[in-house]
Protein backbone atom coordinates (compact mmCIF):
# COMPACT_ATOMS: atom_id res chain seq x y z
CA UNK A 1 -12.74 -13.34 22.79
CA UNK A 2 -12.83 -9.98 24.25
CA UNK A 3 -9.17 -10.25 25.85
CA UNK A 4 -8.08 -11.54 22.23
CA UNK A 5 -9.23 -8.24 21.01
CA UNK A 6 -7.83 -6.13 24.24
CA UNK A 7 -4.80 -7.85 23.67
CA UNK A 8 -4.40 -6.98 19.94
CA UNK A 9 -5.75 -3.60 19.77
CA UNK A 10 -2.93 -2.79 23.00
CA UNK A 11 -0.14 -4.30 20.93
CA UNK A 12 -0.96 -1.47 17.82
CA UNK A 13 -1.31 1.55 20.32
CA UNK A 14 1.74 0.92 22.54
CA UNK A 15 3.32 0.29 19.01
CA UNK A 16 2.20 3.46 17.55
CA UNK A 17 2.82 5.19 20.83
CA UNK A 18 6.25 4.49 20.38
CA UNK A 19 6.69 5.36 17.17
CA UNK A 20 8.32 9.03 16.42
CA UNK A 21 7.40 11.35 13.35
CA UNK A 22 10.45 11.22 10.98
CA UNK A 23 9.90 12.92 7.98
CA UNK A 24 11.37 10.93 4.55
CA UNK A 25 13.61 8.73 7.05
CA UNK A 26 12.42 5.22 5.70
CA UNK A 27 13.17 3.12 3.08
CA UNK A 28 10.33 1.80 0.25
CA UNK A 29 7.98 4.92 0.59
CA UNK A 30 6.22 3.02 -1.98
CA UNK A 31 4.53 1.19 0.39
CA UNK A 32 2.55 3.98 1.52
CA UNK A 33 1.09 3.94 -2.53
CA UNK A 34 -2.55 3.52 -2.04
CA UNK A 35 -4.15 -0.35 -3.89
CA UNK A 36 -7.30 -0.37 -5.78
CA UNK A 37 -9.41 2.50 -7.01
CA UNK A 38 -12.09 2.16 -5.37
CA UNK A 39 -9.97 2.42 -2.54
CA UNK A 40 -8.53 5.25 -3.70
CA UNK A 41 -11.32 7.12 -4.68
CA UNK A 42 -13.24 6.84 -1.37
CA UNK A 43 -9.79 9.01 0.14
CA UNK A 44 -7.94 5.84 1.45
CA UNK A 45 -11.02 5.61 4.21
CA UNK A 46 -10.78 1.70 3.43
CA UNK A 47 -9.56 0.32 7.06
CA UNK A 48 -13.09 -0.62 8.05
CA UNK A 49 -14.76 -0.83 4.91
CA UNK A 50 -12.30 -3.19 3.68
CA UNK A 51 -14.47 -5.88 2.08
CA UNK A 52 -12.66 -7.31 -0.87
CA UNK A 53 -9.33 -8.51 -2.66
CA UNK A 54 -7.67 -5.26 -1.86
CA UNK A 55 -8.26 -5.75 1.85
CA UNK A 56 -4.99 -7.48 1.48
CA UNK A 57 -3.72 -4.29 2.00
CA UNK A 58 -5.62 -1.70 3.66
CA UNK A 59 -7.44 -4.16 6.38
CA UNK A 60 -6.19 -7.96 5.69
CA UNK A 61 -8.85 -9.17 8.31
CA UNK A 62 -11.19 -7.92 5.62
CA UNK A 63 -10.89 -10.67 3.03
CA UNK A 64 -12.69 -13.29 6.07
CA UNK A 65 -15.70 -10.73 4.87
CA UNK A 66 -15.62 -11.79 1.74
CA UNK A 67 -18.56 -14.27 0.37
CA UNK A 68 -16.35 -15.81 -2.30
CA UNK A 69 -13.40 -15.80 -3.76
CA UNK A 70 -12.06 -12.78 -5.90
CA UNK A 71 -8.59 -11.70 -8.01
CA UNK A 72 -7.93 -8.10 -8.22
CA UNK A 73 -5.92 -6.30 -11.06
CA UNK A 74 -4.81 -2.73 -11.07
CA UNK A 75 -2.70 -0.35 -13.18
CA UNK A 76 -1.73 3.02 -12.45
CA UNK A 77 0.25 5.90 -14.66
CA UNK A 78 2.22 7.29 -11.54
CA UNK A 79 3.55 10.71 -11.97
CA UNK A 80 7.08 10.93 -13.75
CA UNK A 81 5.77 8.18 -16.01
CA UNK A 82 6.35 5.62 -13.42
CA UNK A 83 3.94 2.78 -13.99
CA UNK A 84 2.59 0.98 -10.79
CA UNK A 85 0.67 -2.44 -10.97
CA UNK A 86 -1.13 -4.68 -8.68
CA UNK A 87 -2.14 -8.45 -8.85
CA UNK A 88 -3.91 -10.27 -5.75
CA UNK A 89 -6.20 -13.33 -5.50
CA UNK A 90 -8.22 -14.45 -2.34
CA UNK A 91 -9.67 -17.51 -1.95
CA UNK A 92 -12.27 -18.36 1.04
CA UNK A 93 -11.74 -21.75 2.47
CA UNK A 94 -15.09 -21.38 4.17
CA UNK A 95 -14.81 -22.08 7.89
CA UNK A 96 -11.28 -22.41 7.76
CA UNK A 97 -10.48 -18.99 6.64
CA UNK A 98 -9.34 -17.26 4.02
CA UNK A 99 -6.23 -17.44 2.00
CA UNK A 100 -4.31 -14.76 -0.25
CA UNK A 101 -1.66 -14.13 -2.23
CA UNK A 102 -0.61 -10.99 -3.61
CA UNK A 103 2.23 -8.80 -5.88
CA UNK A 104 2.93 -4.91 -6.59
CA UNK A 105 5.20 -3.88 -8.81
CA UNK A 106 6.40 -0.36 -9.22
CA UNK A 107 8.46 0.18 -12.13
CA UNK A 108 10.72 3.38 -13.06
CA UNK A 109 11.41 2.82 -16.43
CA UNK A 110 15.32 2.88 -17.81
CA UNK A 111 17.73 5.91 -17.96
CA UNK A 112 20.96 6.29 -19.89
CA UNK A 113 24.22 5.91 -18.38
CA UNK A 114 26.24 8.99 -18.52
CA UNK A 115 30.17 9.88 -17.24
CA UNK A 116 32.25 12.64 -17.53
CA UNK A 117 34.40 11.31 -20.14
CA UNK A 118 31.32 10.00 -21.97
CA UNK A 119 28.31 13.00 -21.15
CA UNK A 120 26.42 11.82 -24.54
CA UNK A 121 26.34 8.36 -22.64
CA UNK A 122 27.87 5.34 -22.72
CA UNK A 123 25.45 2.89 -24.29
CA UNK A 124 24.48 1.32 -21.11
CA UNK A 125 20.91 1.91 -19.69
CA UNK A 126 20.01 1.41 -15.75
CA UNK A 127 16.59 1.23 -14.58
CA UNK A 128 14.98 1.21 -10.87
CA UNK A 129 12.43 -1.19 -9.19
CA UNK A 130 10.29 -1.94 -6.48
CA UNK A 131 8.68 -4.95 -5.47
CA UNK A 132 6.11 -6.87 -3.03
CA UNK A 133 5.73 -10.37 -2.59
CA UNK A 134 2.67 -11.40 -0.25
CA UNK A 135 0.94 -14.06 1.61
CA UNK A 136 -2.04 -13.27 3.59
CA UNK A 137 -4.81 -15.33 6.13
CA UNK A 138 -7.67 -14.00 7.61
CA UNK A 139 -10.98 -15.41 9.67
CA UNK A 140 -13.58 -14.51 11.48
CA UNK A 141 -13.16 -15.28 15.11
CA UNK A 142 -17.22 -14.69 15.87
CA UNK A 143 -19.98 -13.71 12.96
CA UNK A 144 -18.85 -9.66 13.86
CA UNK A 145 -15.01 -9.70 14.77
CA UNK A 146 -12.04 -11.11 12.39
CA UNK A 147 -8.29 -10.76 12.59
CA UNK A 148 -6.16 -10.76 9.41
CA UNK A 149 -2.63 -11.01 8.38
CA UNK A 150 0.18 -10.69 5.84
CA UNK A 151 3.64 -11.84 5.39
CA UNK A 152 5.95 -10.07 2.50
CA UNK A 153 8.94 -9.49 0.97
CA UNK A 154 10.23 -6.12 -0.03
CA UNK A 155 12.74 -5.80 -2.44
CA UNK A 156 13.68 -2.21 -3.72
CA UNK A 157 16.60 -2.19 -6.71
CA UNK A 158 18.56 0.21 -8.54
CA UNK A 159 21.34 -0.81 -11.28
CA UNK A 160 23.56 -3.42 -10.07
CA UNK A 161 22.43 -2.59 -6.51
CA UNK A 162 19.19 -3.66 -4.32
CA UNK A 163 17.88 -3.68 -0.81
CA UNK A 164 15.68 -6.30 0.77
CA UNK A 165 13.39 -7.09 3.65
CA UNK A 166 10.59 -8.95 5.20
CA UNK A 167 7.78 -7.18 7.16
CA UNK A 168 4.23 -8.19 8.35
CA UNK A 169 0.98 -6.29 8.31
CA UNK A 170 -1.81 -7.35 11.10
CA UNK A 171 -5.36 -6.51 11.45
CA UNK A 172 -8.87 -6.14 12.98
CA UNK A 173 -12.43 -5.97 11.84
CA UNK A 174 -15.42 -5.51 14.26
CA UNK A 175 -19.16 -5.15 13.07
CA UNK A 176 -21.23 -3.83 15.62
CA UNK A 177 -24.92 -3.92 15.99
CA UNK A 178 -25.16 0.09 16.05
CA UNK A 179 -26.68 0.80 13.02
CA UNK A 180 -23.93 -1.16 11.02
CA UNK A 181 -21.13 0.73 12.46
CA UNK A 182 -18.05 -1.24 11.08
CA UNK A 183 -14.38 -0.42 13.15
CA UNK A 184 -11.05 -1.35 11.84
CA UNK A 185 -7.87 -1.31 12.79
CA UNK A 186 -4.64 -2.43 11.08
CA UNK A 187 -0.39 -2.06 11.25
CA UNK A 188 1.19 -2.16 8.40
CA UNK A 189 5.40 -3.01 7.35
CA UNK A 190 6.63 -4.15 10.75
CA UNK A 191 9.93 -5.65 9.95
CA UNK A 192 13.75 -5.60 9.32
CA UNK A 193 15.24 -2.26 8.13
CA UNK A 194 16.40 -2.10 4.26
CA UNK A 195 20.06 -1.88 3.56
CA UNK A 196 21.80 -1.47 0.15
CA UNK A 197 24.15 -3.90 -1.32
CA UNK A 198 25.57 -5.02 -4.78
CA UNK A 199 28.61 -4.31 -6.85
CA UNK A 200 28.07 -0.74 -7.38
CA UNK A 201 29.09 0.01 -3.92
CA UNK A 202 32.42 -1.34 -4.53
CA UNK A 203 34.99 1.89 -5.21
CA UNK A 204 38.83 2.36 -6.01
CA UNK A 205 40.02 4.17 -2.84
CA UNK A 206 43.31 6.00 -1.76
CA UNK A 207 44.06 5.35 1.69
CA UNK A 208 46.28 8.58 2.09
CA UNK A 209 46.45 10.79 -0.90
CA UNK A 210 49.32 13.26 0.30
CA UNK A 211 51.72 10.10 0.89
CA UNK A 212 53.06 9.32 -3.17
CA UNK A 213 54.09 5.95 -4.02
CA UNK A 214 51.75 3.88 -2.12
CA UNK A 215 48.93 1.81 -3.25
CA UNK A 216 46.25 4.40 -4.29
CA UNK A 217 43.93 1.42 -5.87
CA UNK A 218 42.54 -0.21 -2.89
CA UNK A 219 39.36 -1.87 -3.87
CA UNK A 220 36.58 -1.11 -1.18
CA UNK A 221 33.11 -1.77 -0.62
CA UNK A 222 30.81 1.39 0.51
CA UNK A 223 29.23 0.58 3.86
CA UNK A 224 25.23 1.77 3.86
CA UNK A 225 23.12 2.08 7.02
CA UNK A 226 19.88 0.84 7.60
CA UNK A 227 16.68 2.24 7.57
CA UNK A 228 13.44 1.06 8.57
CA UNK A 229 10.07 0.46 6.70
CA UNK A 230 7.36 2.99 7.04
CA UNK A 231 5.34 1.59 9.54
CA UNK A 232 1.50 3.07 10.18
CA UNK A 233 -0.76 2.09 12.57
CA UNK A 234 -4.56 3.06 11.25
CA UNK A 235 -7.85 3.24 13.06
CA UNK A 236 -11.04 3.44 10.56
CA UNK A 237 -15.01 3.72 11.09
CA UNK A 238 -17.33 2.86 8.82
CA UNK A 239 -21.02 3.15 8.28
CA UNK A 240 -23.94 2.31 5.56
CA UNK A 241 -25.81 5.22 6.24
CA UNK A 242 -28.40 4.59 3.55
CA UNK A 243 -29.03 0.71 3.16
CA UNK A 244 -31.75 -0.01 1.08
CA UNK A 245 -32.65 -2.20 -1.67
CA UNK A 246 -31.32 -0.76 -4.64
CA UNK A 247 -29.42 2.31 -2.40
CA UNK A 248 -26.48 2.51 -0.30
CA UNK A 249 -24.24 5.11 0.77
CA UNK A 250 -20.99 4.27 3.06
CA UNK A 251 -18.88 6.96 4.86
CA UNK A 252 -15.86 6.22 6.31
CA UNK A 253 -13.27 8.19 8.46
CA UNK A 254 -9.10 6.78 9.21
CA UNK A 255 -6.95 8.06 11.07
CA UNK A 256 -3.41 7.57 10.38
CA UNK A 257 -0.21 7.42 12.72
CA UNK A 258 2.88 6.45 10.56
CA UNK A 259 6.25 6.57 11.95
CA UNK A 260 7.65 8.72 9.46
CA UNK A 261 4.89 11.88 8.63
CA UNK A 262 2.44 13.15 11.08
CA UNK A 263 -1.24 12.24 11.97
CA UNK A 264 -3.68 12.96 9.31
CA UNK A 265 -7.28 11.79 8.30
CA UNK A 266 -8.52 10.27 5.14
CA UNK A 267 -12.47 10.85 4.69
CA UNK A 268 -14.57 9.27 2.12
CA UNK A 269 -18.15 7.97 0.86
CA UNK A 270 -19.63 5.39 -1.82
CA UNK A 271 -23.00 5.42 -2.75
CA UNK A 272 -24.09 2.60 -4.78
CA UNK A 273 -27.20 2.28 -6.78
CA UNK A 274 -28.95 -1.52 -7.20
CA UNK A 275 -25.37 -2.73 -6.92
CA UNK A 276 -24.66 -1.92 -10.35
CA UNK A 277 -22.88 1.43 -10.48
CA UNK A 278 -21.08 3.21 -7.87
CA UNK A 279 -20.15 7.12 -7.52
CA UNK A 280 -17.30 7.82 -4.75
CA UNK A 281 -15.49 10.40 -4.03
CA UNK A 282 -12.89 11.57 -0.52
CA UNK A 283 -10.67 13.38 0.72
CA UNK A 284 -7.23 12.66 1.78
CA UNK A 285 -4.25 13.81 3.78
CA UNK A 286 -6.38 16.33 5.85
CA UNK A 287 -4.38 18.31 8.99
CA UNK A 288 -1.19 17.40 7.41
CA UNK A 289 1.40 19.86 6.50
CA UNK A 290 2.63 20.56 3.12
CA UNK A 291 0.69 17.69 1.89
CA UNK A 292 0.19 17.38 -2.10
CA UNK A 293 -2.54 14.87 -1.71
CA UNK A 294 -6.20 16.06 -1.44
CA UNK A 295 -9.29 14.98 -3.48
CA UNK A 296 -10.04 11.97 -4.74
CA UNK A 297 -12.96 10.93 -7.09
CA UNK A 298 -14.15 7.78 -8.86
CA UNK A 299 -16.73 5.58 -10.46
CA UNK A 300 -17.61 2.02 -10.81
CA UNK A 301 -19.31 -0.34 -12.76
CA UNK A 302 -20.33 -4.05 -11.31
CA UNK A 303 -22.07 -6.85 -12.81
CA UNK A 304 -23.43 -10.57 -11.48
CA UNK A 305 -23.57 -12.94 -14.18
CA UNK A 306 -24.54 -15.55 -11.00
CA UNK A 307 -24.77 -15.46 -7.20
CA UNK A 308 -20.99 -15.60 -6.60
CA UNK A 309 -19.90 -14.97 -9.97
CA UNK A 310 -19.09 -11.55 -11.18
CA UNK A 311 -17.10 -8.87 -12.42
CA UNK A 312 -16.41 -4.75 -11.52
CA UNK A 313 -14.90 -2.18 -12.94
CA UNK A 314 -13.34 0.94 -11.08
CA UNK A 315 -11.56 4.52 -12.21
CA UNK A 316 -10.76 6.82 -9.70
CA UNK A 317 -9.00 10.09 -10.04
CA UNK A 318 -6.47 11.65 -7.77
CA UNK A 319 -5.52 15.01 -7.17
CA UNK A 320 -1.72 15.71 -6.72
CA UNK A 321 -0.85 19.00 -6.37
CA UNK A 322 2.50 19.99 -7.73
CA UNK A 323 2.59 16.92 -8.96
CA UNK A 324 -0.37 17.15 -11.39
CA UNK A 325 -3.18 14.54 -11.29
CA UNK A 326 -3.34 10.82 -11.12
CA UNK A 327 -5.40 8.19 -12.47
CA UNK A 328 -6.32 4.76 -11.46
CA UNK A 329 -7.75 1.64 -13.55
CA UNK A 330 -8.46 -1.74 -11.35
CA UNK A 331 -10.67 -4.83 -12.75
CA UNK A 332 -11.81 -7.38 -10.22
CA UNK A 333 -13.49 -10.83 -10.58
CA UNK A 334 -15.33 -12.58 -7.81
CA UNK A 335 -15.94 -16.49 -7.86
């Protein structure tokens, strides 16, 4: 078990080690949008805390933590009125696992198509999306250490043109016996690089226009390159500092390596009274440059109507600099 975990945890450093800081070089930066507020509103410090539905994508070995089954719903007013939703389900198969699905959807809205000849426009709208498809399987390997993982599709379109690719996300969970230290790692969009195709890459072109009298109505096809998905490799730790009865408070710390930003932290706490309402708040983006990102706060509301039957609600609030504010509305259901 403990070479399983050697062997794992080497694969995400040498693959971070490797990894170069590219600023806005990858495709689907969407990917990077944080899921879930309470997520959010702890500062993205979710990697070992990660301990329902939306483990599917901050921790996936996180949902083999789960005691039942759960469904997760989230909407978000991005900035730019771009609206950005969330659906995932996991379902624990007991000591076979645990299975999930899950689907984000990040939608643009529509714009009217304008040309020279026609500037008012030319009745014709285009819009822009972006899309995740997801399966996910996690279990625990012993009662304190559980491995996780996801298999997607991305698909980002614009017009009559999209890009697609297929990318996995792999992670860890350990629980130690230190005071309920929790330790997390994860590696997230490892996969083919995004190229765009479709019929609005095909163009009239003049193969010589100083030679008259030749074909100058060649149809061609644009040629696009490749770029890769924004792969980060996170390390988290986690502790209940206060676990009592009807108190807890959780502080978490993640560090962050992606391939195209520098290394930054994301900090954040939860503190829970009788497991009915929650107060969180975080900080994220810290030691990184030019970074918009910053404070995060939230609030939650959870109620039992059995054992493994309930339902939360959670708001958190994000600050986004020249970009104004951001809010976040998720529902969950456990089963």
């Amino acid at each position: 078990m403990k070479k399983l975990a050697i062997l794992i945890l080497t694969l995400f450093l040498s693959t971070a080690a490797h990894s170069q800081s590219k600023v806005g070089s990858t495709a689907a930066p969407f990917l990077n949008i944080g899921i879930g507020s309470r997520a959010v509103a702890m500062g993205g410090a979710f990697t070992a805390t990660a301990n329902d539905v939306t483990a599917l994508y901050w921790n996936p070995a996180g949902i083999a933590r789960m005691e039942s089954s759960g469904a997760y719903f989230s909407h978000t007013k991005w900035f730019a009125d771009i609206n950005f939703n969330y659906a995932g389900a996991a379902l624990n198969m007991g000591g076979m696992g645990t299975v999930g699905a899950f689907v984000t959807y990040l939608d643009y809205g529509e714009t009217e198509v304008t040309t020279l000849r026609e500037p008012d426009g030319t009745g014709e709208k285009y819009g822009a999306k972006d899309m995740v498809l997801g399966l996910s399987y996690a279990m625990n390997l012993t009662d304190r250490f559980s491995i996780g993982g996801n298999v997607k599709y991305i698909n980002q379109s614009i017009w009559n043109s999209s890009a697609s690719a297929f990318a996995i996300d792999l992670g860890v969970l350990f629980h130690s016996e230190i005071y309920g230290l929790r330790i997390g790692a994860s590696i997230t969009n490892f996969g083919s690089d995004m190229t765009m195709d479709g019929k609005d890459l095909f163009v009239l072109y003049d193969i010589d226009p100083n030679i008259f009298g030749n074909n100058d109505q060649i149809l061609a096809k644009l040629k696009t390159e490749g770029y890769p998905l924004p792969l980060t490799f996170k390390v988290g730790v986690a502790m209940d500092v206060v676990n009592l009865a009807e108190h807890r408070l959780t502080i978490g710390v993640d560090a962050l390596h992606p391939n195209d930003n520098s290394e930054s932290l994301n900090i954040g706490g939860e503190y829970v009274f009788n497991n009915l309402i929650a107060l969180r708040a975080g900080y994220k983006s810290l030691f990184l440059d030019n970074a918009q990102e910053g404070l995060t706060l939230g609030v939650g509301i959870n109620y039992d109507f059995a054992p493994n039957l309930g339902i939360s609600f959670d708001y958190a609030f994000q600050e986004f600099g020249i970009l104004k504010n951001t809010q976040y509305f998720s529902v969950g259901i456990r089963f």
